[in-house]
Amino acid sequence: MENTKGFLEHLVERLRTQGYRLTPQRMAILSTIVYSHIHPTAEEIYQQVAADFPMISLATVYKTLNVLKNLGIVAELQMDGSSHYDRDLTPHPHLVCVQCHSIADLPPETMSKMSQEALSTTGFRALWYDIKIYGLCAQCQAQGEETADPLMAPCLFQSQTI
Amino acid sequence: MENTKGFLEHLVERLRTQGYRLTPQRMAILSTIVYSHIHPTAEEIYQQVAADFPMISLATVYKTLNVLKNLGIVAELQMDGSSHYDRDLTPHPHLVCVQCHSIADLPPETMSKMSQEALSTTGFRALWYDIKIYGLCAQCQAQGEETADPLMAPCLFQSQTI
DNA sequence: TTCTCTCAAGAAAATGATTTTCCACAGGAC
DNA sequence: GTCCTGTGGAAAATCATTTTCTTGAGAGAA
C-alpha cells in the first residue's frame, strides 16, 4: 500500500470536516480497515478493535461503519449474507477463493472495456458495479483441490468453468 | 422464453428422478420461477403461490427453494441482503436499476473475453462469477432521474460513472 | 386392505447479522 | 458553569432465513 499513514490522516480530516467527532473508537475502527488487507467483516473489525478497547460494543462498530460508508470513506462488499469492508472505493472486481475464503482485488481497468462494449446496445447507464469471481486461488490450487469447502458445494454444483 | 412448458416438465422430471415427491406446492413454486421474468425473491414467490394455496407457509417456500438450488434447478442471486431466484443457471451478468429495482440479464458471452484476459496473470482458477452492474435502465432515464431511490443514495454517493 | 415408513407441509421457535432504542455521559459553544 | 448535541454501550428489536416439532399423506410391503 502507498503511504497508508497519510491516507488515514486524510480520511480522519474528512470525518472531522463533516462535523463528526473523532473518538478513539472511531480512530481504531478506521485504522483497522485502512491497514487491513483482508476486506474484514464487522465482526472481524470488532475482534481487532476489542484488543485495544475491551468495552467496545458491536453496535458501535456497526454505527461507525455506517457513518464511514455514508461519507464514502469505506465501501461495503456483500458476500453471501454478510458484509465486508474495503478501504478502496474505486470499483474493482474481486476474486473469491472458495476454499480459503480469501478475497483478492483485480485492477479496475479490467472492467472498463467490457462495460463499454457490453452495455452500448442496452441503453442501460452504468453507475457502478459489483463483480465477484469465485474459484481457487493459486495457493489452494497448489495444495490440491480435494478439500473444497463443503459449504460452497451447492454453488460448485451448478458451475462450469467460465 | 423458449418452450417454457417443455422446460418446466423437464425440471419436474429431474426432481422426480432425484427421489423428491412432486407436491402441488412444489409445482407451484417451480412454475412461478420458470414463468417469472423478474428474478423473484422468496417473499414474492410466496405471495404469488399463496394466491392458489392460501395455507402455504413461507418455510415451505424456503425449503423448496433450497431443494431446487441444491439440485441445480434454480440459481440464487444475492442482492443487498435478500436472495432472488433465477431460472437461468448459465452464469451471466445482471443489470440492476437503482430506481425501479428491475433486474435485467446480459448475455453470458459478455464475460468470457474479460475473464480470460484478466485472470491469465493472476493464477486464479475461475469457476463461476457474480456480476451486478448498477445504474439506470432505459425507461428510468427517459422519465428523468430526479427521483432516484433515496435508499440507494449511500451507494450513489461513492460512485462515478464507470 | 392394512401396516409401516419416509417424506413433506405448516406453525412456531430459533438463528444470525444488523439496526434501533434508550440512557448516561463527554466535549464544545455560550 | 450551563446547555446542547453527538456518541458509546447494553439490551431489545428487526428481518430474512433456517430449524424444530408435530401431524398428515403417499408409496410400498405384507
mmCIF file of C-alpha atoms (C1' of nucleotides) in Angstrom:
data_model
loop_
_atom_site.group_PDB
_atom_site.id
_atom_site.type_symbol
_atom_site.label_atom_id
_atom_site.label_comp_id
_atom_site.label_asym_id
_atom_site.label_seq_id
_atom_site.Cartn_x
_atom_site.Cartn_y
_atom_site.Cartn_z
ATOM 1 C CA MET A 1 0.000 0.000 0.000
ATOM 2 C CA GLU A 2 1.040 3.587 -0.665
ATOM 3 C CA ASN A 3 1.614 5.936 2.273
ATOM 4 C CA THR A 4 -1.104 4.486 4.433
ATOM 5 C CA LYS A 5 -0.381 6.877 7.269
ATOM 6 C CA GLY A 6 -1.075 9.948 5.192
ATOM 7 C CA PHE A 7 -4.117 8.305 3.681
ATOM 8 C CA LEU A 8 -5.528 7.599 7.120
ATOM 9 C CA GLU A 9 -4.947 11.200 8.177
ATOM 10 C CA HIS A 10 -6.771 12.406 5.119
ATOM 11 C CA LEU A 11 -9.784 10.246 5.958
ATOM 12 C CA VAL A 12 -9.731 11.449 9.546
ATOM 13 C CA GLU A 13 -9.756 15.020 8.266
ATOM 14 C CA ARG A 14 -12.798 14.251 6.123
ATOM 15 C CA LEU A 15 -14.638 12.881 9.125
ATOM 16 C CA ARG A 16 -13.874 15.979 11.109
ATOM 17 C CA THR A 17 -14.815 18.461 8.410
ATOM 18 C CA GLN A 18 -18.169 16.684 8.020
ATOM 19 C CA GLY A 19 -18.887 17.533 11.647
ATOM 20 C CA TYR A 20 -18.234 14.139 13.176
ATOM 21 C CA ARG A 21 -16.306 13.815 16.399
ATOM 22 C CA LEU A 22 -13.088 11.935 16.348
ATOM 23 C CA THR A 23 -13.369 9.401 19.135
ATOM 24 C CA PRO A 24 -10.750 6.771 19.952
ATOM 25 C CA GLN A 25 -13.206 4.058 18.914
ATOM 26 C CA ARG A 26 -13.710 5.636 15.505
ATOM 27 C CA MET A 27 -9.989 6.055 15.006
ATOM 28 C CA ALA A 28 -9.450 2.405 15.868
ATOM 29 C CA ILE A 29 -12.165 1.194 13.525
ATOM 30 C CA LEU A 30 -10.995 3.359 10.671
ATOM 31 C CA SER A 31 -7.363 2.386 11.004
ATOM 32 C CA THR A 32 -8.277 -1.279 11.280
ATOM 33 C CA ILE A 33 -9.915 -1.057 7.874
ATOM 34 C CA VAL A 34 -7.194 1.050 6.314
ATOM 35 C CA TYR A 35 -4.373 -1.190 7.491
ATOM 36 C CA SER A 36 -6.193 -4.431 6.756
ATOM 37 C CA HIS A 37 -5.676 -6.320 3.561
ATOM 38 C CA ILE A 38 -8.402 -8.931 4.044
ATOM 39 C CA HIS A 39 -11.620 -6.954 3.485
ATOM 40 C CA PRO A 40 -12.733 -7.560 7.088
ATOM 41 C CA THR A 41 -16.291 -8.108 8.292
ATOM 42 C CA ALA A 42 -17.891 -6.066 11.084
ATOM 43 C CA GLU A 43 -17.238 -8.972 13.425
ATOM 44 C CA GLU A 44 -13.559 -9.133 12.446
ATOM 45 C CA ILE A 45 -13.180 -5.405 12.911
ATOM 46 C CA TYR A 46 -14.864 -5.729 16.281
ATOM 47 C CA GLN A 47 -12.485 -8.508 17.371
ATOM 48 C CA GLN A 48 -9.480 -6.487 16.339
ATOM 49 C CA VAL A 49 -10.612 -3.232 17.944
ATOM 50 C CA ALA A 50 -11.643 -5.050 21.107
ATOM 51 C CA ALA A 51 -7.990 -5.896 21.686
ATOM 52 C CA ASP A 52 -7.431 -2.203 22.466
ATOM 53 C CA PHE A 53 -10.945 -1.308 23.659
ATOM 54 C CA PRO A 54 -12.304 -4.296 25.564
ATOM 55 C CA MET A 55 -15.520 -2.430 26.376
ATOM 56 C CA ILE A 56 -16.434 -1.600 22.806
ATOM 57 C CA SER A 57 -19.832 -2.754 21.607
ATOM 58 C CA LEU A 58 -20.577 -4.399 18.284
ATOM 59 C CA ALA A 59 -23.330 -1.813 17.830
ATOM 60 C CA THR A 60 -20.720 0.925 17.930
ATOM 61 C CA VAL A 61 -18.785 -0.830 15.192
ATOM 62 C CA TYR A 62 -21.876 -1.047 13.026
ATOM 63 C CA LYS A 63 -22.847 2.567 13.685
ATOM 64 C CA THR A 64 -19.370 3.738 12.794
ATOM 65 C CA LEU A 65 -19.242 1.593 9.677
ATOM 66 C CA ASN A 66 -22.487 3.170 8.522
ATOM 67 C CA VAL A 67 -21.094 6.625 9.087
ATOM 68 C CA LEU A 68 -17.959 5.790 7.117
ATOM 69 C CA LYS A 69 -19.981 4.176 4.365
ATOM 70 C CA ASN A 70 -22.365 7.096 4.016
ATOM 71 C CA LEU A 71 -19.483 9.551 3.874
ATOM 72 C CA GLY A 72 -17.951 7.474 1.116
ATOM 73 C CA ILE A 73 -14.894 6.686 3.196
ATOM 74 C CA VAL A 74 -15.202 2.897 3.057
ATOM 75 C CA ALA A 75 -17.025 0.619 0.667
ATOM 76 C CA GLU A 76 -19.349 -2.206 1.646
ATOM 77 C CA LEU A 77 -18.910 -5.518 -0.102
ATOM 78 C CA GLN A 78 -21.653 -8.092 0.339
ATOM 79 C CA MET A 79 -20.608 -11.724 0.361
ATOM 80 C CA ASP A 80 -23.189 -14.445 0.919
ATOM 81 C CA GLY A 81 -25.152 -12.896 3.699
ATOM 82 C CA SER A 82 -22.602 -10.755 5.478
ATOM 83 C CA SER A 83 -20.810 -7.527 4.687
ATOM 84 C CA HIS A 84 -17.101 -6.964 4.246
ATOM 85 C CA TYR A 85 -15.484 -3.542 4.267
ATOM 86 C CA ASP A 86 -12.995 -2.231 1.755
ATOM 87 C CA ARG A 87 -10.810 0.846 2.073
ATOM 88 C CA ASP A 88 -10.597 1.020 -1.724
ATOM 89 C CA LEU A 89 -13.573 2.934 -3.116
ATOM 90 C CA THR A 90 -12.703 2.586 -6.761
ATOM 91 C CA PRO A 91 -14.998 -0.082 -8.199
ATOM 92 C CA HIS A 92 -12.903 -3.155 -8.945
ATOM 93 C CA PRO A 93 -13.559 -6.879 -9.368
ATOM 94 C CA HIS A 94 -12.919 -9.319 -6.521
ATOM 95 C CA LEU A 95 -11.516 -12.820 -6.702
ATOM 96 C CA VAL A 96 -13.035 -15.007 -4.005
ATOM 97 C CA CYS A 97 -11.382 -18.318 -3.186
ATOM 98 C CA VAL A 98 -13.996 -20.957 -2.379
ATOM 99 C CA GLN A 99 -11.501 -22.909 -0.294
ATOM 100 C CA CYS A 100 -9.581 -20.472 1.899
ATOM 101 C CA HIS A 101 -12.169 -17.667 1.571
ATOM 102 C CA SER A 102 -9.532 -15.103 0.714
ATOM 103 C CA ILE A 103 -10.665 -12.061 -1.232
ATOM 104 C CA ALA A 104 -8.227 -10.536 -3.700
ATOM 105 C CA ASP A 105 -8.569 -7.443 -5.845
ATOM 106 C CA LEU A 106 -8.332 -7.126 -9.568
ATOM 107 C CA PRO A 107 -7.305 -3.817 -11.145
ATOM 108 C CA PRO A 108 -10.250 -1.574 -12.090
ATOM 109 C CA GLU A 109 -9.192 -1.312 -15.723
ATOM 110 C CA THR A 110 -10.191 -4.926 -16.159
ATOM 111 C CA MET A 111 -13.781 -3.907 -16.288
ATOM 112 C CA SER A 112 -13.846 -0.831 -18.445
ATOM 113 C CA LYS A 113 -13.527 -2.446 -21.846
ATOM 114 C CA MET A 114 -16.228 -4.936 -21.144
ATOM 115 C CA SER A 115 -18.678 -2.439 -19.724
ATOM 116 C CA GLN A 116 -18.424 -0.149 -22.689
ATOM 117 C CA GLU A 117 -18.834 -2.870 -25.278
ATOM 118 C CA ALA A 118 -21.484 -4.823 -23.458
ATOM 119 C CA LEU A 119 -23.718 -2.005 -22.392
ATOM 120 C CA SER A 120 -23.649 0.085 -25.534
ATOM 121 C CA THR A 121 -26.614 -1.763 -27.034
ATOM 122 C CA THR A 122 -28.765 -1.998 -23.932
ATOM 123 C CA GLY A 123 -29.479 1.647 -23.200
ATOM 124 C CA PHE A 124 -28.519 0.982 -19.595
ATOM 125 C CA ARG A 125 -26.488 3.703 -17.919
ATOM 126 C CA ALA A 126 -23.978 2.076 -15.605
ATOM 127 C CA LEU A 127 -23.017 3.894 -12.420
ATOM 128 C CA TRP A 128 -21.018 1.298 -10.555
ATOM 129 C CA TYR A 129 -20.662 -2.428 -10.391
ATOM 130 C CA ASP A 130 -20.095 -5.384 -8.139
ATOM 131 C CA ILE A 131 -18.092 -8.234 -9.608
ATOM 132 C CA LYS A 132 -17.131 -11.375 -7.758
ATOM 133 C CA ILE A 133 -15.285 -14.177 -9.450
ATOM 134 C CA TYR A 134 -15.391 -17.410 -7.465
ATOM 135 C CA GLY A 135 -12.757 -20.081 -7.841
ATOM 136 C CA LEU A 136 -9.466 -21.319 -6.474
ATOM 137 C CA CYS A 137 -6.553 -19.063 -5.679
ATOM 138 C CA ALA A 138 -3.072 -20.069 -6.749
ATOM 139 C CA GLN A 139 -2.091 -21.357 -3.296
ATOM 140 C CA CYS A 140 -5.125 -23.555 -2.903
ATOM 141 C CA GLN A 141 -4.620 -24.991 -6.372
ATOM 142 C CA ALA A 142 -1.048 -25.840 -5.428
ATOM 143 C CA GLN A 143 -2.235 -27.612 -2.278
ATOM 144 C CA GLY A 144 -4.609 -29.744 -4.275
ATOM 145 C CA GLU A 145 -8.335 -29.328 -4.585
ATOM 146 C CA GLU A 146 -9.590 -32.385 -2.701
ATOM 147 C CA THR A 147 -10.612 -30.370 0.324
ATOM 148 C CA ALA A 148 -13.030 -27.890 -1.220
ATOM 149 C CA ASP A 149 -15.189 -26.232 1.433
ATOM 150 C CA PRO A 150 -18.384 -28.271 1.771
ATOM 151 C CA LEU A 151 -20.247 -25.036 2.463
ATOM 152 C CA MET A 152 -19.569 -23.991 -1.079
ATOM 153 C CA ALA A 153 -20.742 -27.297 -2.552
ATOM 154 C CA PRO A 154 -24.183 -26.018 -3.598
ATOM 155 C CA CYS A 155 -22.534 -23.264 -5.569
ATOM 156 C CA LEU A 156 -19.998 -25.540 -7.182
ATOM 157 C CA PHE A 157 -22.752 -27.901 -8.177
ATOM 158 C CA GLN A 158 -24.186 -25.504 -10.683
ATOM 159 C CA SER A 159 -20.935 -24.259 -12.046
ATOM 160 C CA GLN A 160 -18.853 -24.960 -15.036
ATOM 161 C CA THR A 161 -15.511 -23.340 -15.669
ATOM 162 C CA ILE A 162 -16.145 -19.991 -17.274
ATOM 163 C CA MET B 1 -38.609 -17.570 -23.436
ATOM 164 C CA GLU B 2 -38.337 -20.800 -25.441
ATOM 165 C CA ASN B 3 -40.903 -23.539 -24.909
ATOM 166 C CA THR B 4 -41.356 -22.883 -21.233
ATOM 167 C CA LYS B 5 -43.888 -25.688 -20.862
ATOM 168 C CA GLY B 6 -41.458 -28.345 -22.008
ATOM 169 C CA PHE B 7 -38.714 -26.823 -19.934
ATOM 170 C CA LEU B 8 -40.861 -26.951 -16.820
ATOM 171 C CA GLU B 9 -41.699 -30.602 -17.478
ATOM 172 C CA HIS B 10 -38.041 -31.392 -17.843
ATOM 173 C CA LEU B 11 -37.281 -29.824 -14.447
ATOM 174 C CA VAL B 12 -40.183 -31.655 -12.861
ATOM 175 C CA GLU B 13 -38.774 -34.895 -14.239
ATOM 176 C CA ARG B 14 -35.381 -34.110 -12.680
ATOM 177 C CA LEU B 15 -36.998 -33.556 -9.298
ATOM 178 C CA ARG B 16 -38.782 -36.885 -9.557
ATOM 179 C CA THR B 17 -35.762 -38.889 -10.676
ATOM 180 C CA GLN B 18 -33.792 -37.488 -7.742
ATOM 181 C CA GLY B 19 -36.325 -39.071 -5.421
ATOM 182 C CA TYR B 20 -38.299 -35.981 -4.470
ATOM 183 C CA ARG B 21 -42.071 -36.062 -4.308
ATOM 184 C CA LEU B 22 -43.967 -33.857 -6.627
ATOM 185 C CA THR B 23 -46.375 -31.932 -4.429
ATOM 186 C CA PRO B 24 -48.748 -29.233 -5.654
ATOM 187 C CA GLN B 25 -46.805 -26.686 -3.612
ATOM 188 C CA ARG B 26 -43.535 -27.617 -5.272
ATOM 189 C CA MET B 27 -45.098 -27.487 -8.711
ATOM 190 C CA ALA B 28 -46.485 -24.050 -7.977
ATOM 191 C CA ILE B 29 -43.174 -22.731 -6.688
ATOM 192 C CA LEU B 30 -41.208 -24.148 -9.582
ATOM 193 C CA SER B 31 -43.573 -22.838 -12.216
ATOM 194 C CA THR B 32 -43.677 -19.427 -10.559
ATOM 195 C CA ILE B 33 -39.923 -19.158 -11.017
ATOM 196 C CA VAL B 34 -39.889 -20.585 -14.524
ATOM 197 C CA TYR B 35 -42.652 -18.305 -15.788
ATOM 198 C CA SER B 36 -41.358 -15.236 -13.988
ATOM 199 C CA HIS B 37 -39.170 -12.687 -15.677
ATOM 200 C CA ILE B 38 -38.371 -10.582 -12.618
ATOM 201 C CA HIS B 39 -35.940 -12.800 -10.656
ATOM 202 C CA PRO B 40 -38.391 -13.028 -7.736
ATOM 203 C CA THR B 41 -37.499 -13.159 -4.044
ATOM 204 C CA ALA B 42 -38.748 -15.875 -1.686
ATOM 205 C CA GLU B 43 -41.344 -13.428 -0.419
ATOM 206 C CA GLU B 44 -42.542 -12.633 -3.943
ATOM 207 C CA ILE B 45 -42.767 -16.321 -4.792
ATOM 208 C CA TYR B 46 -44.687 -16.857 -1.578
ATOM 209 C CA GLN B 47 -47.164 -14.089 -2.408
ATOM 210 C CA GLN B 48 -47.747 -15.472 -5.874
ATOM 211 C CA VAL B 49 -48.141 -19.089 -4.768
ATOM 212 C CA ALA B 50 -50.384 -18.064 -1.880
ATOM 213 C CA ALA B 51 -52.946 -16.911 -4.442
ATOM 214 C CA ASP B 52 -53.536 -20.595 -5.264
ATOM 215 C CA PHE B 53 -52.531 -22.121 -1.914
ATOM 216 C CA PRO B 54 -53.649 -19.736 0.824
ATOM 217 C CA MET B 55 -52.403 -22.125 3.525
ATOM 218 C CA ILE B 56 -48.836 -22.342 2.257
ATOM 219 C CA SER B 57 -46.098 -21.414 4.693
ATOM 220 C CA LEU B 58 -43.098 -19.251 3.928
ATOM 221 C CA ALA B 59 -40.943 -22.005 5.431
ATOM 222 C CA THR B 60 -42.186 -24.369 2.738
ATOM 223 C CA VAL B 61 -41.149 -21.876 0.087
ATOM 224 C CA TYR B 62 -37.666 -21.596 1.573
ATOM 225 C CA LYS B 63 -37.316 -25.363 1.959
ATOM 226 C CA THR B 64 -38.365 -25.926 -1.628
ATOM 227 C CA LEU B 65 -36.051 -23.213 -2.906
ATOM 228 C CA ASN B 66 -33.154 -24.924 -1.141
ATOM 229 C CA VAL B 67 -34.049 -28.228 -2.735
ATOM 230 C CA LEU B 68 -34.214 -26.641 -6.174
ATOM 231 C CA LYS B 69 -30.971 -24.765 -5.584
ATOM 232 C CA ASN B 70 -29.093 -27.835 -4.398
ATOM 233 C CA LEU B 71 -30.302 -29.851 -7.370
ATOM 234 C CA GLY B 72 -29.044 -27.105 -9.644
ATOM 235 C CA ILE B 73 -32.540 -26.359 -10.934
ATOM 236 C CA VAL B 74 -32.630 -22.701 -9.965
ATOM 237 C CA ALA B 75 -29.859 -20.224 -9.201
ATOM 238 C CA GLU B 76 -29.700 -17.952 -6.182
ATOM 239 C CA LEU B 77 -28.837 -14.332 -6.761
ATOM 240 C CA GLN B 78 -27.962 -12.244 -3.709
ATOM 241 C CA MET B 79 -28.935 -8.585 -3.818
ATOM 242 C CA ASP B 80 -28.316 -6.323 -0.819
ATOM 243 C CA GLY B 81 -29.389 -8.608 1.929
ATOM 244 C CA SER B 82 -32.015 -10.763 0.266
ATOM 245 C CA SER B 83 -31.987 -13.539 -2.291
ATOM 246 C CA HIS B 84 -33.575 -13.570 -5.713
ATOM 247 C CA TYR B 85 -34.139 -16.698 -7.754
ATOM 248 C CA ASP B 86 -33.252 -17.183 -11.389
ATOM 249 C CA ARG B 87 -34.379 -19.992 -13.686
ATOM 250 C CA ASP B 88 -31.317 -19.383 -15.849
ATOM 251 C CA LEU B 89 -28.337 -21.321 -14.478
ATOM 252 C CA THR B 90 -25.808 -20.145 -17.019
ATOM 253 C CA PRO B 91 -23.618 -17.539 -15.294
ATOM 254 C CA HIS B 92 -24.471 -14.154 -16.780
ATOM 255 C CA PRO B 93 -24.174 -10.518 -15.694
ATOM 256 C CA HIS B 94 -27.159 -8.648 -14.253
ATOM 257 C CA LEU B 95 -28.151 -5.043 -14.784
ATOM 258 C CA VAL B 96 -29.800 -3.634 -11.676
ATOM 259 C CA CYS B 97 -31.744 -0.391 -11.945
ATOM 260 C CA VAL B 98 -31.279 1.707 -8.811
ATOM 261 C CA GLN B 99 -34.566 3.474 -9.419
ATOM 262 C CA CYS B 100 -37.184 0.870 -10.376
ATOM 263 C CA HIS B 101 -35.187 -2.070 -8.965
ATOM 264 C CA SER B 102 -35.633 -4.091 -12.120
ATOM 265 C CA ILE B 103 -33.067 -6.787 -12.817
ATOM 266 C CA ALA B 104 -32.187 -7.496 -16.433
ATOM 267 C CA ASP B 105 -29.884 -10.115 -17.902
ATOM 268 C CA LEU B 106 -26.865 -9.632 -20.079
ATOM 269 C CA PRO B 107 -25.761 -12.427 -22.434
ATOM 270 C CA PRO B 108 -23.101 -14.751 -20.930
ATOM 271 C CA GLU B 109 -20.631 -14.124 -23.762
ATOM 272 C CA THR B 110 -20.137 -10.635 -22.401
ATOM 273 C CA MET B 111 -17.941 -12.007 -19.700
ATOM 274 C CA SER B 112 -15.754 -14.564 -21.395
ATOM 275 C CA LYS B 113 -13.285 -12.248 -23.073
ATOM 276 C CA MET B 114 -12.660 -10.282 -19.929
ATOM 277 C CA SER B 115 -12.266 -13.290 -17.676
ATOM 278 C CA GLN B 116 -9.657 -14.883 -19.874
ATOM 279 C CA GLU B 117 -7.607 -11.750 -20.313
ATOM 280 C CA ALA B 118 -7.903 -10.518 -16.775
ATOM 281 C CA LEU B 119 -7.249 -13.729 -14.941
ATOM 282 C CA SER B 120 -4.438 -15.108 -17.053
ATOM 283 C CA THR B 121 -1.799 -13.328 -14.993
ATOM 284 C CA THR B 122 -3.245 -13.970 -11.546
ATOM 285 C CA GLY B 123 -3.035 -17.756 -11.316
ATOM 286 C CA PHE B 124 -6.631 -17.738 -10.108
ATOM 287 C CA ARG B 125 -8.810 -20.507 -11.470
ATOM 288 C CA ALA B 126 -12.292 -19.116 -12.031
ATOM 289 C CA LEU B 127 -15.253 -21.446 -11.558
ATOM 290 C CA TRP B 128 -18.164 -19.089 -11.751
ATOM 291 C CA TYR B 129 -18.940 -15.443 -11.202
ATOM 292 C CA ASP B 130 -21.450 -12.971 -9.916
ATOM 293 C CA ILE B 131 -21.644 -9.667 -11.757
ATOM 294 C CA LYS B 132 -24.051 -6.891 -10.966
ATOM 295 C CA ILE B 133 -23.961 -3.600 -12.787
ATOM 296 C CA TYR B 134 -25.908 -0.867 -11.016
ATOM 297 C CA GLY B 135 -27.308 2.102 -12.839
ATOM 298 C CA LEU B 136 -30.382 3.404 -14.619
ATOM 299 C CA CYS B 137 -32.390 1.375 -17.087
ATOM 300 C CA ALA B 138 -33.501 2.972 -20.339
ATOM 301 C CA GLN B 139 -37.060 3.634 -19.099
ATOM 302 C CA CYS B 140 -35.960 5.360 -15.917
ATOM 303 C CA GLN B 141 -33.515 7.528 -17.831
ATOM 304 C CA ALA B 142 -36.342 8.561 -20.140
ATOM 305 C CA GLN B 143 -38.535 9.513 -17.164
ATOM 306 C CA GLY B 144 -35.811 11.713 -15.768
ATOM 307 C CA GLU B 145 -33.507 10.941 -12.920
ATOM 308 C CA GLU B 146 -34.736 13.387 -10.298
ATOM 309 C CA THR B 147 -36.494 10.701 -8.314
ATOM 310 C CA ALA B 148 -33.610 8.358 -7.586
ATOM 311 C CA ASP B 149 -34.438 5.986 -4.776
ATOM 312 C CA PRO B 150 -33.192 7.544 -1.532
ATOM 313 C CA LEU B 151 -32.373 4.046 -0.287
ATOM 314 C CA MET B 152 -29.696 3.838 -2.916
ATOM 315 C CA ALA B 153 -28.197 7.204 -2.087
ATOM 316 C CA PRO B 154 -25.307 5.845 0.004
ATOM 317 C CA CYS B 155 -24.214 3.746 -2.944
ATOM 318 C CA LEU B 156 -24.558 6.540 -5.455
ATOM 319 C CA PHE B 157 -22.515 8.774 -3.237
ATOM 320 C CA GLN B 158 -19.379 6.789 -3.762
ATOM 321 C CA SER B 159 -19.840 6.159 -7.432
ATOM 322 C CA GLN B 160 -18.567 7.664 -10.552
ATOM 323 C CA THR B 161 -19.682 6.574 -13.998
ATOM 324 C CA ILE B 162 -17.615 3.562 -14.946
ATOM 325 C "C1'" DT C 1 -56.713 -53.700 2.765
ATOM 326 C "C1'" DT C 2 -53.864 -52.617 6.405
ATOM 327 C "C1'" DC C 3 -49.496 -51.583 8.258
ATOM 328 C "C1'" DT C 4 -45.283 -49.271 8.035
ATOM 329 C "C1'" DC C 5 -42.007 -45.969 6.753
ATOM 330 C "C1'" DT C 6 -40.422 -41.923 4.985
ATOM 331 C "C1'" DC C 7 -41.051 -37.521 3.169
ATOM 332 C "C1'" DA C 8 -43.335 -33.117 3.158
ATOM 333 C "C1'" DA C 9 -46.199 -29.201 4.985
ATOM 334 C "C1'" DG C 10 -47.220 -25.915 8.352
ATOM 335 C "C1'" DA C 11 -46.689 -23.430 12.755
ATOM 336 C "C1'" DA C 12 -43.806 -21.667 15.800
ATOM 337 C "C1'" DA C 13 -39.423 -21.003 17.721
ATOM 338 C "C1'" DA C 14 -34.585 -20.207 16.785
ATOM 339 C "C1'" DT C 15 -30.813 -18.064 14.411
ATOM 340 C "C1'" DG C 16 -27.537 -14.594 12.913
ATOM 341 C "C1'" DA C 17 -26.380 -10.282 11.054
ATOM 342 C "C1'" DT C 18 -27.630 -5.783 11.599
ATOM 343 C "C1'" DT C 19 -30.293 -1.823 13.425
ATOM 344 C "C1'" DT C 20 -32.715 0.706 16.782
ATOM 345 C "C1'" DT C 21 -33.824 2.386 21.288
ATOM 346 C "C1'" DC C 22 -32.702 4.229 25.416
ATOM 347 C "C1'" DC C 23 -29.917 6.254 28.724
ATOM 348 C "C1'" DA C 24 -25.835 8.309 30.655
ATOM 349 C "C1'" DC C 25 -22.025 10.854 29.616
ATOM 350 C "C1'" DA C 26 -18.479 13.844 27.408
ATOM 351 C "C1'" DG C 27 -16.862 17.829 24.766
ATOM 352 C "C1'" DG C 28 -17.604 22.123 22.668
ATOM 353 C "C1'" DA C 29 -20.272 26.511 22.447
ATOM 354 C "C1'" DC C 30 -22.037 30.255 25.095
ATOM 355 C "C1'" DG D 1 -20.847 26.602 34.998
ATOM 356 C "C1'" DT D 2 -24.776 25.504 31.868
ATOM 357 C "C1'" DC D 3 -26.765 23.952 27.858
ATOM 358 C "C1'" DC D 4 -26.807 21.144 23.729
ATOM 359 C "C1'" DT D 5 -25.908 17.896 20.683
ATOM 360 C "C1'" DG D 6 -23.321 13.824 19.396
ATOM 361 C "C1'" DT D 7 -21.639 9.401 20.988
ATOM 362 C "C1'" DG D 8 -20.856 4.848 23.244
ATOM 363 C "C1'" DG D 9 -22.734 0.865 25.297
ATOM 364 C "C1'" DA D 10 -26.362 -2.526 26.679
ATOM 365 C "C1'" DA D 11 -30.249 -4.543 25.529
ATOM 366 C "C1'" DA D 12 -34.182 -5.106 22.735
ATOM 367 C "C1'" DA D 13 -35.967 -5.160 18.102
ATOM 368 C "C1'" DT D 14 -35.818 -6.388 13.248
ATOM 369 C "C1'" DC D 15 -35.604 -9.001 9.074
ATOM 370 C "C1'" DA D 16 -34.545 -12.765 6.156
ATOM 371 C "C1'" DT D 17 -33.835 -17.341 6.644
ATOM 372 C "C1'" DT D 18 -33.460 -21.891 8.942
ATOM 373 C "C1'" DT D 19 -34.648 -25.314 12.213
ATOM 374 C "C1'" DT D 20 -37.625 -27.964 15.119
ATOM 375 C "C1'" DC D 21 -41.582 -30.420 16.013
ATOM 376 C "C1'" DT D 22 -45.815 -32.441 15.024
ATOM 377 C "C1'" DT D 23 -49.213 -34.118 12.017
ATOM 378 C "C1'" DG D 24 -50.659 -35.988 7.808
ATOM 379 C "C1'" DA D 25 -50.248 -38.081 3.204
ATOM 380 C "C1'" DG D 26 -48.402 -41.279 -0.194
ATOM 381 C "C1'" DA D 27 -45.709 -45.391 -1.680
ATOM 382 C "C1'" DG D 28 -44.611 -49.877 -0.998
ATOM 383 C "C1'" DA D 29 -44.697 -54.313 1.650
ATOM 384 C "C1'" DA D 30 -47.311 -57.908 3.823
#
